[in-house]
Coordinates of C-alpha atoms and ligand atoms in Angstrom, one line a residue:
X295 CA -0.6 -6.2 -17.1
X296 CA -1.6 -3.3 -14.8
X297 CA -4.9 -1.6 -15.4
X298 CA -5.0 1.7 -15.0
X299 CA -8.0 4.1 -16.0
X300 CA -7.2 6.4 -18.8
X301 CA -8.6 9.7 -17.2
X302 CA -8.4 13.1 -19.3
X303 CA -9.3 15.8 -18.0
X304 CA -11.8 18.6 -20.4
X305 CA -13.1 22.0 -20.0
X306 CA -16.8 21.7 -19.2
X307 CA -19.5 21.8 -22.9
X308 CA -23.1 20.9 -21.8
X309 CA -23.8 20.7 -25.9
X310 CA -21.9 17.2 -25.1
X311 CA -24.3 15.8 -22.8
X312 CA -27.3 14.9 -25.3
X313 CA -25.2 12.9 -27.7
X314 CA -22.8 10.7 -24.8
X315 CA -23.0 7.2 -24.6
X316 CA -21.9 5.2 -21.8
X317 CA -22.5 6.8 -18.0
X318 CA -23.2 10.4 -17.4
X319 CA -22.4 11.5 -13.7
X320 CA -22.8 14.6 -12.2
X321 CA -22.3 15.7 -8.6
X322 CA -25.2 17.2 -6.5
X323 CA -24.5 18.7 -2.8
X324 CA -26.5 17.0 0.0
X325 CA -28.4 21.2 0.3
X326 CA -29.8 20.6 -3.7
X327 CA -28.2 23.9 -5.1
X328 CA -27.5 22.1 -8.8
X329 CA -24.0 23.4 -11.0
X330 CA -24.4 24.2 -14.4
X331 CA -24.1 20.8 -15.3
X332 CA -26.8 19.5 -13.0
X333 CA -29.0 22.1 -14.4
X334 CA -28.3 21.4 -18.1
X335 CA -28.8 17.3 -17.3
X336 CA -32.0 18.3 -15.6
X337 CA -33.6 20.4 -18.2
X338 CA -32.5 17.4 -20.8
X339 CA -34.4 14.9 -18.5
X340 CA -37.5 16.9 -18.2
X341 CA -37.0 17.8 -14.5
X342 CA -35.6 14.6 -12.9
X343 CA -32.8 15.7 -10.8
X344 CA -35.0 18.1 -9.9
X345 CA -37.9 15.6 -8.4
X346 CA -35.1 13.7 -6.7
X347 CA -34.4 16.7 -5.0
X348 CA -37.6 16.9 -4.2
X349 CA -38.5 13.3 -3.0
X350 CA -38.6 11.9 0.0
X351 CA -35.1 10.2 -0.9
X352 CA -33.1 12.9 -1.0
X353 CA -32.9 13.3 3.1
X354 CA -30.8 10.1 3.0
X355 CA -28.6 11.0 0.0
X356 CA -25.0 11.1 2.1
X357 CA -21.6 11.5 0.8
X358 CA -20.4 9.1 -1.7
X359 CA -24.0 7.8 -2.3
X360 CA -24.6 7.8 -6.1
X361 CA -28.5 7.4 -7.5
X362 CA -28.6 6.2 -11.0
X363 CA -31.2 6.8 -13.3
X364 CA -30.7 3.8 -16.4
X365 CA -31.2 4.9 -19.6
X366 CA -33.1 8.2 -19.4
X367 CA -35.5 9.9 -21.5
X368 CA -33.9 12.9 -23.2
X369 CA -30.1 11.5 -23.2
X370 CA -28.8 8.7 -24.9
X371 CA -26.4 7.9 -22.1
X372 CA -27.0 4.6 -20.6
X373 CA -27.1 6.1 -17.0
X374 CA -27.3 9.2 -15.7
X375 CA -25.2 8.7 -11.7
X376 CA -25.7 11.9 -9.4
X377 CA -23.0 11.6 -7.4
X378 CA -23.4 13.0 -3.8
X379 CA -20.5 15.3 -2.3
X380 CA -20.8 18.3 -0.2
X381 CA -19.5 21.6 -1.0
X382 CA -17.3 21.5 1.6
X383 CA -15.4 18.3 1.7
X384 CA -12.7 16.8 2.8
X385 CA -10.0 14.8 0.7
X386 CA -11.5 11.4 2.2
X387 CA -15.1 12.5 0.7
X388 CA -13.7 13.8 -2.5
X389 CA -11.8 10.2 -2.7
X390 CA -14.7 8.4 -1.8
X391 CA -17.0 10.2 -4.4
X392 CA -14.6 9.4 -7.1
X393 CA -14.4 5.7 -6.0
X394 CA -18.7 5.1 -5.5
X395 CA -17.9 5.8 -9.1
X396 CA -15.6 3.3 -10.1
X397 CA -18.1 0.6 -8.2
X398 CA -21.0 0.9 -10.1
X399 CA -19.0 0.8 -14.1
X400 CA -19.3 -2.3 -16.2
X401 CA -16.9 -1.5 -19.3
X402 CA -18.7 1.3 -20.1
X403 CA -17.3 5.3 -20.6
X404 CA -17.7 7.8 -17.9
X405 CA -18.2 11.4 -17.9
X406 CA -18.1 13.1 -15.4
X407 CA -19.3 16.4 -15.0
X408 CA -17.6 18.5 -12.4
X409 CA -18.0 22.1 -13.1
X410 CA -15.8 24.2 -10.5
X411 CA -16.3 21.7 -7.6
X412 CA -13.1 21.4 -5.8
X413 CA -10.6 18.6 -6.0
X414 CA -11.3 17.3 -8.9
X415 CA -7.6 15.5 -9.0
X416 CA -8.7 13.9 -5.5
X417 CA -12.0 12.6 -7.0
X418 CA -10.1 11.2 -9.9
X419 CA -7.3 9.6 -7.5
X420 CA -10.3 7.9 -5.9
X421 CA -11.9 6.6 -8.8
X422 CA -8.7 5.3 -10.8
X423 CA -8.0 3.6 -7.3
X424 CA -10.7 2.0 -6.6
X425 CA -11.4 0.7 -10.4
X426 CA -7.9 -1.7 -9.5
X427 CA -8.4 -5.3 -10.8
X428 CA -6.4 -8.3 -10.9
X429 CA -7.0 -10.6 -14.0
X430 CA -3.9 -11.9 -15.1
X431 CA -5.2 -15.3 -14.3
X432 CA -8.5 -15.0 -15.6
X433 CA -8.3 -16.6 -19.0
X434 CA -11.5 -14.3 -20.3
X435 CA -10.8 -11.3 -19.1
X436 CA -9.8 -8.1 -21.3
X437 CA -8.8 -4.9 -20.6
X438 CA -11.2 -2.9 -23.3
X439 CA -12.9 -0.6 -20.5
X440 CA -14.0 2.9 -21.5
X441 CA -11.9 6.0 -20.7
X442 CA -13.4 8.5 -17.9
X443 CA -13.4 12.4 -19.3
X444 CA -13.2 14.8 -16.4
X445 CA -15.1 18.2 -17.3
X446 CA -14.1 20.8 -15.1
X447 CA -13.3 24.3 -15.1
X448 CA -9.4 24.6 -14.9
X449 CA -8.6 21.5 -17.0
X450 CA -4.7 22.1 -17.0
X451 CA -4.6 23.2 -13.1
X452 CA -6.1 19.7 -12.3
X453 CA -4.0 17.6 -15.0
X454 CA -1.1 19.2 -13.4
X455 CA -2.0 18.8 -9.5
X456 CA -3.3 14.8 -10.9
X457 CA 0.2 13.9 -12.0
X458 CA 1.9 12.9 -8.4
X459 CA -1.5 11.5 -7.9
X460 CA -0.8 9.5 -10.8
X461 CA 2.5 8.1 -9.7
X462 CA 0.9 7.2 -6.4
X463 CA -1.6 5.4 -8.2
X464 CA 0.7 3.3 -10.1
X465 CA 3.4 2.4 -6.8
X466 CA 0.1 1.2 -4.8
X467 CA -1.0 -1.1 -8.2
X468 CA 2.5 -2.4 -8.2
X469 CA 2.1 -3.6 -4.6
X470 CA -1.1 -5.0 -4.7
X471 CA 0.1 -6.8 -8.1
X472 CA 3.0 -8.6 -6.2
X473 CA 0.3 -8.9 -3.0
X474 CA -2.0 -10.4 -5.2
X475 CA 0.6 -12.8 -6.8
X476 CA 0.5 -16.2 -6.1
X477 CA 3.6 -18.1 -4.9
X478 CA 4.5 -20.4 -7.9
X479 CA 4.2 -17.2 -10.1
X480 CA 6.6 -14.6 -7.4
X481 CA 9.3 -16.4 -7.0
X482 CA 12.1 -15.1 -5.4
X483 CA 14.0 -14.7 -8.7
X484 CA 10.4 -13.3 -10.4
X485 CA 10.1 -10.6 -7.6
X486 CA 13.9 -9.3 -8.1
X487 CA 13.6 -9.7 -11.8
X488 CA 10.4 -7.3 -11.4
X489 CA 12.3 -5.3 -8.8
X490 CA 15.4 -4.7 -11.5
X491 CA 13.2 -3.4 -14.4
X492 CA 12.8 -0.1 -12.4
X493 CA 15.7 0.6 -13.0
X494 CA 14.3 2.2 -16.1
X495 CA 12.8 4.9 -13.8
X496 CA 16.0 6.0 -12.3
X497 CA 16.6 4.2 -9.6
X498 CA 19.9 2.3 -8.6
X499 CA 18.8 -1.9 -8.1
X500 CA 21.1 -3.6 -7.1
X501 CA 20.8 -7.8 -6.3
X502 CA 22.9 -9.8 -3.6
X503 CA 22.8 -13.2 -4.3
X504 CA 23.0 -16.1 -1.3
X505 CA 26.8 -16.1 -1.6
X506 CA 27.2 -12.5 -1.0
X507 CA 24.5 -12.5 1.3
X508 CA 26.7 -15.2 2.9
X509 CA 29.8 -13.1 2.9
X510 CA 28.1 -10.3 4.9
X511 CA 27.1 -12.9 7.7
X512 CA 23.5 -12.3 6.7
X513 CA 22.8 -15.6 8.3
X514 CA 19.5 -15.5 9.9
X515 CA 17.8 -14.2 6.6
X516 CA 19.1 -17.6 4.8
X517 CA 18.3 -19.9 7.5
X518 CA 15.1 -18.6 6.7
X519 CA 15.0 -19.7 2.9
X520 CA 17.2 -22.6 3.2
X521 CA 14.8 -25.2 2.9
X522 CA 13.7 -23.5 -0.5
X523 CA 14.6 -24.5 -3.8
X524 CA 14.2 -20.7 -4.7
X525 CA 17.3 -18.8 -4.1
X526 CA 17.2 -15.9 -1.0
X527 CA 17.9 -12.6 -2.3
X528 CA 18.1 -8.9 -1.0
X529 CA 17.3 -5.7 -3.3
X530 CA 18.4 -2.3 -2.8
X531 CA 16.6 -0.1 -4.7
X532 CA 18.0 3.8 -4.3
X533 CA 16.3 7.0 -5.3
X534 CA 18.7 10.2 -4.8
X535 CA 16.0 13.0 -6.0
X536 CA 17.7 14.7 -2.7
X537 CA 20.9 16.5 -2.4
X538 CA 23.7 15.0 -2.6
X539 CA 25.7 15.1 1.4
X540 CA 21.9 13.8 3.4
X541 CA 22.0 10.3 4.3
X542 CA 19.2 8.5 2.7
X543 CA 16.0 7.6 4.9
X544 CA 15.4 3.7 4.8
X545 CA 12.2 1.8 3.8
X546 CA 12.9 -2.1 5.0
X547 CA 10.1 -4.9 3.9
X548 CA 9.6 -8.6 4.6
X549 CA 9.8 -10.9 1.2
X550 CA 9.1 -14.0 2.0
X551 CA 6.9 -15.3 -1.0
X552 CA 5.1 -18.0 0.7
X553 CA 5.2 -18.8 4.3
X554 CA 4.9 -22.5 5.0
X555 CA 5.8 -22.2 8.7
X556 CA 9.1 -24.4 8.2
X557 CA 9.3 -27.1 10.3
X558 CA 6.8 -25.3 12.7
X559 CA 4.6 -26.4 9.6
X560 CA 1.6 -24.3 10.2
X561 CA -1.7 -25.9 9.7
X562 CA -3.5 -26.3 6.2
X563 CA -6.4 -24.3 6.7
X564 CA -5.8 -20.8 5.1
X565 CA -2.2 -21.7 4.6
X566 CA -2.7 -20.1 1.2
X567 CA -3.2 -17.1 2.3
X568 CA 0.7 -16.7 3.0
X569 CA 1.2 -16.1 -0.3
X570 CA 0.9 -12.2 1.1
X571 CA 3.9 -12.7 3.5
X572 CA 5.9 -10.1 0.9
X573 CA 3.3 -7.7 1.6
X574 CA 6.2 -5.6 3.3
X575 CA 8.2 -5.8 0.7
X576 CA 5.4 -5.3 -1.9
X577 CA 4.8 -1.8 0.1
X578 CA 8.4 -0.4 -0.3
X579 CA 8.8 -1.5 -4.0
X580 CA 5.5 0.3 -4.2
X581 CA 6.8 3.4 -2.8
X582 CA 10.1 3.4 -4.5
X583 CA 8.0 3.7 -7.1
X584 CA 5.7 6.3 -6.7
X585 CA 8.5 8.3 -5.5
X586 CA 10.6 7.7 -8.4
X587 CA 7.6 8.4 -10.8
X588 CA 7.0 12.0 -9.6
X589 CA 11.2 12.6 -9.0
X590 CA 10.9 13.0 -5.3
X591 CA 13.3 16.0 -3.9
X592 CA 14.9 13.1 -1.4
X593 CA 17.2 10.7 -1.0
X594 CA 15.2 7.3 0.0
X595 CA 16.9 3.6 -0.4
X596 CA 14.9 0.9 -0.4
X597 CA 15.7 -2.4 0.8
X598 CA 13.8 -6.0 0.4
X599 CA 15.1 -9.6 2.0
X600 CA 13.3 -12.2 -0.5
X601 CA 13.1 -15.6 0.7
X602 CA 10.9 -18.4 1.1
X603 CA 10.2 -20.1 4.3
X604 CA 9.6 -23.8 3.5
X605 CA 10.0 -27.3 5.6
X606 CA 12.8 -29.9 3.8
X607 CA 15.6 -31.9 4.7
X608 CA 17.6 -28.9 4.6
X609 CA 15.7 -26.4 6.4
X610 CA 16.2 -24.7 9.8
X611 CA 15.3 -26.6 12.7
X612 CA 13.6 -25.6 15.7
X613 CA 16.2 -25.3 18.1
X614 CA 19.2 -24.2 15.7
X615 CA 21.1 -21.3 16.8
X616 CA 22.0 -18.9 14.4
X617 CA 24.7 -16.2 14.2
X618 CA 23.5 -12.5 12.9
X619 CA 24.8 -10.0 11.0
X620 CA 25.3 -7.8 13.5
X621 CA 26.9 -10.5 15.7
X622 CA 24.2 -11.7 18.2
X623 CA 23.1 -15.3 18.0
X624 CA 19.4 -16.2 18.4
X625 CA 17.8 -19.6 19.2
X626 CA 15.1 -20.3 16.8
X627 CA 12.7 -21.3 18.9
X628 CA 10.0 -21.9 16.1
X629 CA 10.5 -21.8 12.8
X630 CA 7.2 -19.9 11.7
X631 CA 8.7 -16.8 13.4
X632 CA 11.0 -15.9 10.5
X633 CA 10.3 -12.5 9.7
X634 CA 11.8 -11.3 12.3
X635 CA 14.9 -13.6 11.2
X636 CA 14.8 -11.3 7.6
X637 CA 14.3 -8.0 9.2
X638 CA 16.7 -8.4 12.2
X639 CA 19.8 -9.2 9.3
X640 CA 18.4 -5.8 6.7
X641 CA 18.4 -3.2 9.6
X642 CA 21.5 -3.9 10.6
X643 CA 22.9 -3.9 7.0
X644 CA 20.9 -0.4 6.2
X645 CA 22.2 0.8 9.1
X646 CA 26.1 -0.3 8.0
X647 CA 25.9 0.7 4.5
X648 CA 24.5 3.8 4.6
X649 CA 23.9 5.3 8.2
X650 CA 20.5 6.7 7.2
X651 CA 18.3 9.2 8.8
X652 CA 15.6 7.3 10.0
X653 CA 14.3 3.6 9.1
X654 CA 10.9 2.5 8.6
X655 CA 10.4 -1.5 8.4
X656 CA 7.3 -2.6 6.9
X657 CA 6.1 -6.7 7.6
X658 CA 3.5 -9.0 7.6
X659 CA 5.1 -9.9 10.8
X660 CA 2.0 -11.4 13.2
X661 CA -0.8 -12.8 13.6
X662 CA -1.2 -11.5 16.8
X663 CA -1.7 -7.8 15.4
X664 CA -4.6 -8.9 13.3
X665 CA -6.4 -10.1 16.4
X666 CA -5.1 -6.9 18.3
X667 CA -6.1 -4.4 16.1
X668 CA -8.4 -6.4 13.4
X669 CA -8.0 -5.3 9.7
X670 CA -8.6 -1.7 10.6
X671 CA -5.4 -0.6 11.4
X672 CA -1.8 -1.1 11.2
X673 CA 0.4 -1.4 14.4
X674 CA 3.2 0.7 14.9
X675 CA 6.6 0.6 17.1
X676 CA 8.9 3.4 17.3
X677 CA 11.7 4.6 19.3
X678 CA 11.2 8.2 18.1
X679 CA 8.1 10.4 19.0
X680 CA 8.7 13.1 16.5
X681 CA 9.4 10.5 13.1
X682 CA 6.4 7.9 14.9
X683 CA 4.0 11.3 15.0
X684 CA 5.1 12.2 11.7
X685 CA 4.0 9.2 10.8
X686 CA 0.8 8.8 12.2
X687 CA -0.1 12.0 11.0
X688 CA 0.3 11.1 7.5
X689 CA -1.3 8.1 7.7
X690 CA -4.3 9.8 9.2
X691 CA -4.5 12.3 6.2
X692 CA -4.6 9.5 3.8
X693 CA -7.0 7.9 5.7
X694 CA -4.5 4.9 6.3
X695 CA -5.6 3.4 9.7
X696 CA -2.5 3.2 12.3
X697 CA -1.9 2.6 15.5
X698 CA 0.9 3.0 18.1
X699 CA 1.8 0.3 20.7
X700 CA 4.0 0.0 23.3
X701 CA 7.3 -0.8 23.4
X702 CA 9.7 -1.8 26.9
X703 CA 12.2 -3.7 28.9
X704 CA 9.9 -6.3 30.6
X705 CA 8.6 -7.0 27.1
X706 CA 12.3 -7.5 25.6
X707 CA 13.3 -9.5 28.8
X708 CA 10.7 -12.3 27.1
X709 CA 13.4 -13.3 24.6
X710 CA 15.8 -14.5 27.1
X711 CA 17.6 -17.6 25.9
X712 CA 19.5 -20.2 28.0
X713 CA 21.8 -20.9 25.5
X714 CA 22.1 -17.9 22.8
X715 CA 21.8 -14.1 23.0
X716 CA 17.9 -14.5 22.2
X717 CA 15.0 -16.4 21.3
X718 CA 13.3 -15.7 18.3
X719 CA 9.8 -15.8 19.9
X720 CA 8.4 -14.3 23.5
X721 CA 5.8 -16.7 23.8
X722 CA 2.0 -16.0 23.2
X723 CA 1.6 -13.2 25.3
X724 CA 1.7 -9.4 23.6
X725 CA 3.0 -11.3 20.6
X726 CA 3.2 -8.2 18.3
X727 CA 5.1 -6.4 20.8
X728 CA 7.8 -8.7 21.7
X729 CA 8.2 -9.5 17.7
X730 CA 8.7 -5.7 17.7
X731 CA 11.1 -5.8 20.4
X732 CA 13.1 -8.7 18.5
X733 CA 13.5 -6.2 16.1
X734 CA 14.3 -3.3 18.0
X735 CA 17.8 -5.4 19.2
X736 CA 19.1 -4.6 15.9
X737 CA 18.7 -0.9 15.7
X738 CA 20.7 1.7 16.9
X739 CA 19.5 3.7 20.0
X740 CA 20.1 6.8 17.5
X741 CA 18.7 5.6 14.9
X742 CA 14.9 6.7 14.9
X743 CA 12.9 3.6 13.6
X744 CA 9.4 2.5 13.1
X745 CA 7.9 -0.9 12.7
X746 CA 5.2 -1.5 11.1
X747 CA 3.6 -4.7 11.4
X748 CA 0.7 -4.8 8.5
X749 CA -0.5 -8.6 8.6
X750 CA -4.1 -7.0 9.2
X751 CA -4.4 -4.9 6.4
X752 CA -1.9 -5.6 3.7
X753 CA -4.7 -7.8 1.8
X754 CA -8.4 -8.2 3.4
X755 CA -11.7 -10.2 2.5
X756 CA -14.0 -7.4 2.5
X757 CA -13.8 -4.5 -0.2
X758 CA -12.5 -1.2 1.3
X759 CA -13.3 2.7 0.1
X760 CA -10.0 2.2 -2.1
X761 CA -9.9 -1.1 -2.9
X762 CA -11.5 -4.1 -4.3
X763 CA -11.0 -7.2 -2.4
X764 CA -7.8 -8.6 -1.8
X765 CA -4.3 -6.6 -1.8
X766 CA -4.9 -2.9 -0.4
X767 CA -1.8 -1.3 -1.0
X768 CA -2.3 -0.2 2.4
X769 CA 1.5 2.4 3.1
X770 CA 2.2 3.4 -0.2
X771 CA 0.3 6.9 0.3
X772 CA 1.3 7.4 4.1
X773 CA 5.0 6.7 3.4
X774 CA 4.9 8.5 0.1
X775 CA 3.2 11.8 2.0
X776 CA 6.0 10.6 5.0
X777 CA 8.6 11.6 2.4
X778 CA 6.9 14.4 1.1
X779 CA 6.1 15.9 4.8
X780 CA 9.8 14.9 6.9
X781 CA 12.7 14.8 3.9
X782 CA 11.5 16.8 1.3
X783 CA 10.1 20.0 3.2
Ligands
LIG122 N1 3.5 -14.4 8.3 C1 3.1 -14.8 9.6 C2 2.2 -13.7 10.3 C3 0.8 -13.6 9.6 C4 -0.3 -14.2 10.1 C5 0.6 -12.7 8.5 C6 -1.5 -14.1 9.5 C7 -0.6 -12.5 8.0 C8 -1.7 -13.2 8.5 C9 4.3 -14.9 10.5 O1 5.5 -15.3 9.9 C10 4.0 -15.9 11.6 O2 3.9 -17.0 11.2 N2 3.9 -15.4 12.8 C11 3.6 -16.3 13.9 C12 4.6 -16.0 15.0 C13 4.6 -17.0 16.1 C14 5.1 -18.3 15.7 C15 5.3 -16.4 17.3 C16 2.2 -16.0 14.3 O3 1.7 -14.9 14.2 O4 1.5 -17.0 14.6
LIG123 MN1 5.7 -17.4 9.8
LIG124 ZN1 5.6 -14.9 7.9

């Protein structure tokens, strides 16, 4: 079951604020001036927004910092939270105000008092964002939490801009559900099952199962799962919100529920953590999503490879040589580089079946990025400056780290085989980037493509401004601005 926080959204009534219960919060500018609100909260507490103000604490009141007076004289409110945001602020702040918020509630009801402050929808976005939780294994939890009231001066104007907000919300909680999934729970057959119940939002789902992946010589995305007693599948999820003669632009994302190594058996420590190797995948069902929620004006298909890489008597070998898709053989030098095995097999078939505009592959693809680039920022490949820019500049607005890296012939000469077309690893060197060149044999010179390689931030141990520990979501809100910025204009 999803959480998501019921926010409405009310034109502002001070006579409200003596008899609220739960937390009262009210935002005050780092320069003091108080709203209406602020004033009205103040007078009921006898001054004491104004002797914050006033104290020597106020100097270090910065964005996003939130002091909370508990249980006030004058209201029976159970906090009062001033909330701190400048008058000028930029999305990021307004976000972050909204999700300091979120961080300090129990179960209790918010209201929050806005007044004419500007992007309310954005402060609202960050709170319902960051109040995500995962419980569906916690025997004791409920989901009983108080709603948030929003009191602002144009009510309707801000329900209306905080609907596509919504449907963002709810594509990044669908990714960080599957993220947060353990492997014995998202099977293969669990994540297309979940994948197929949107079609109840208008898109097109369609499943391939292992013989028709079979018949389409998809073979080095089931020598990847063939040691699995779960079934490889690929899902093609299409939105057409566009018009009818543009070729759809492609969103491609690693499945593999559980990443074992294979017979490159990696070692124990932390192997659990490769229940997140779908986190690709998780990102474009996430995105399909929000884009189907709010009836995108474009045509977008998205397509997953779900498999799981385990070691049995049946499993790939280190060694094998494998036939692709597209026709090139590859040595599989170890079988712990298998994502590139997945991918390699779906670009080829997006670009077959429906000769799209531009492709953007999304994978938990390397360790090697995470100690590149930490858990900061995503790497990116492209062979296209104008979709890669594109990109990066959405990314940057939602405050989605990203990164480019190079791409070139002296790395893709590392994946020279002696007895296939190519190896499926480079060696340790520039890992990342010859993983990313792998891929880049299977796309089209024409085709403009980015990879995005998101082992480092798909699901981190520290808490984020969005996020609670764990599953980040981290795409859902670059692509779906992507989307919005490149093919809906
Ligand atoms: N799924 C892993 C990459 C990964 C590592 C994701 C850590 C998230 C956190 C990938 O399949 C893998 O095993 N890559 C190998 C490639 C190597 C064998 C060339 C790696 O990075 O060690
Ligand atoms: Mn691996
Ligand atoms: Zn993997």
């Amino acid at each position: 079951m999803t959480y998501i926080t019921p926010i409405s959204f009310a034109a502002t009534d001070l006579n409200t604020f003596a008899n609220t219960t739960g937390r009262l919060a009210v935002i005050v500018s780092p320069e003091g001036k108080l709203g209406v609100s602020a004033r009205k909260l103040n007078r009921l507490t006898k001054g004491a927004i104004h002797r914050f103000i006033q104290s020597d604490n106020f100097k270090n009141f910065k964005p996003s910092n939130i002091i909370s007076l508990a249980w006030p004289s004058g209201l029976i409110a159970s906090s009062l939270d001033i909330v701190c945001l400048p008058r000028d602020h930029s999305v990021a702040q307004a976000r972050n105000a909204g999700a300091a918020l979120a961080k300090l509630r129990g179960k209790e009801c918010i209201l929050l008092a806005l007044d004419g402050v500007r992007r309310a929808d954005e402060i609202a976005f960050g709170l319902a964002m960051r109040d995500y939780r995962f419980i569906d294994h916690k025997t004791d939890a409920v989901l009983n939490d108080g709603a948030v009231t929003v009191m602002c001066t144009n009510p309707k104007i801000v329900e209306a801009a905080y609907a596509p907000l919504l449907a963002v919300i709810e594509g990044t909680f669908l990714t960080r559900d599957l993220v947060n999934e353990p492997a014995n729970v998202l099977t293969t057959n669990n994540f297309a099952n979940r994948l197929e119940e949107m079609s109840a939002l208008g898109l097109k789902v369609e499943v391939l199962d292992e013989k028709e992946l079979e018949q389409l010589g998809m073979r080095t995305l089931l020598c990847v799962g063939q040691g699995s007693e779960s079934p490889s599948k690929v899902v093609i999820m299409k939105w057409d919100g566009g018009q009818k003669n543009i070729t759809p632009f492609a969103l491609v994302g690693k499945g593999v529920v559980f990443d074992t190594g294979g017979i490159s058996l990696k070692p124990a420590a932390g192997m659990e953590d490769m229940t997140m190797d779908m986190g690709g995948a998780g990102v474009v069902a996430g995105a399909m999503r929000a884009l189907a929620l709010r009836k995108a004006k474009a045509n977008v298909v998205g397509i997953v490879g779900l498999v799981e890489n385990m070691p049995s008597g049946n499993a790939t070998r280190p060694g094998d040589v494998i036939k692709s898709m597209k026709g090139d053989t590859v040595e599989v030098i170890n079988t712990d580089a298998e994502g590139r095995l997945v991918l390699c097999d779906l670009l080829w078939y997006a670009q077959e079946r429906f000769n799209p505009s531009g492709i953007i592959d999304l994978a938990t693809l390397t360790g090697a990025i995470i100690i590149g680039l930490g858990h900061e920022k995503a790497g990116v490949f492209s062979n296209n400056d104008k979709l890669c820019n594109a990109f990066l500049k959405a990314a940057a607005t939602e405050g989605e780290g990203a990164w480019r890296m190079p791409l070139g012939q002296s790395y893709d000469d590392m994946l020279k085989s002696r007895i296939a077309d190519m190896k499926n690893i480079g060696g340790r060197p520039a890992g990342s980037v010859t993983a990313a060149q792998f891929l880049q044999r299977f796309v089209k010179p024409e085709t403009p493509w980015i990879h995005l390689d998101i082992a480092g931030v798909a699901s981190v141990t520290c808490e984020t401004e969005l996020a609670p520990k764990g599953a980040t979501g981290w795409g859902v809100m670059a692509l779906n601005r992507l989307i919005s910025d490149f093919c809906e204009n």
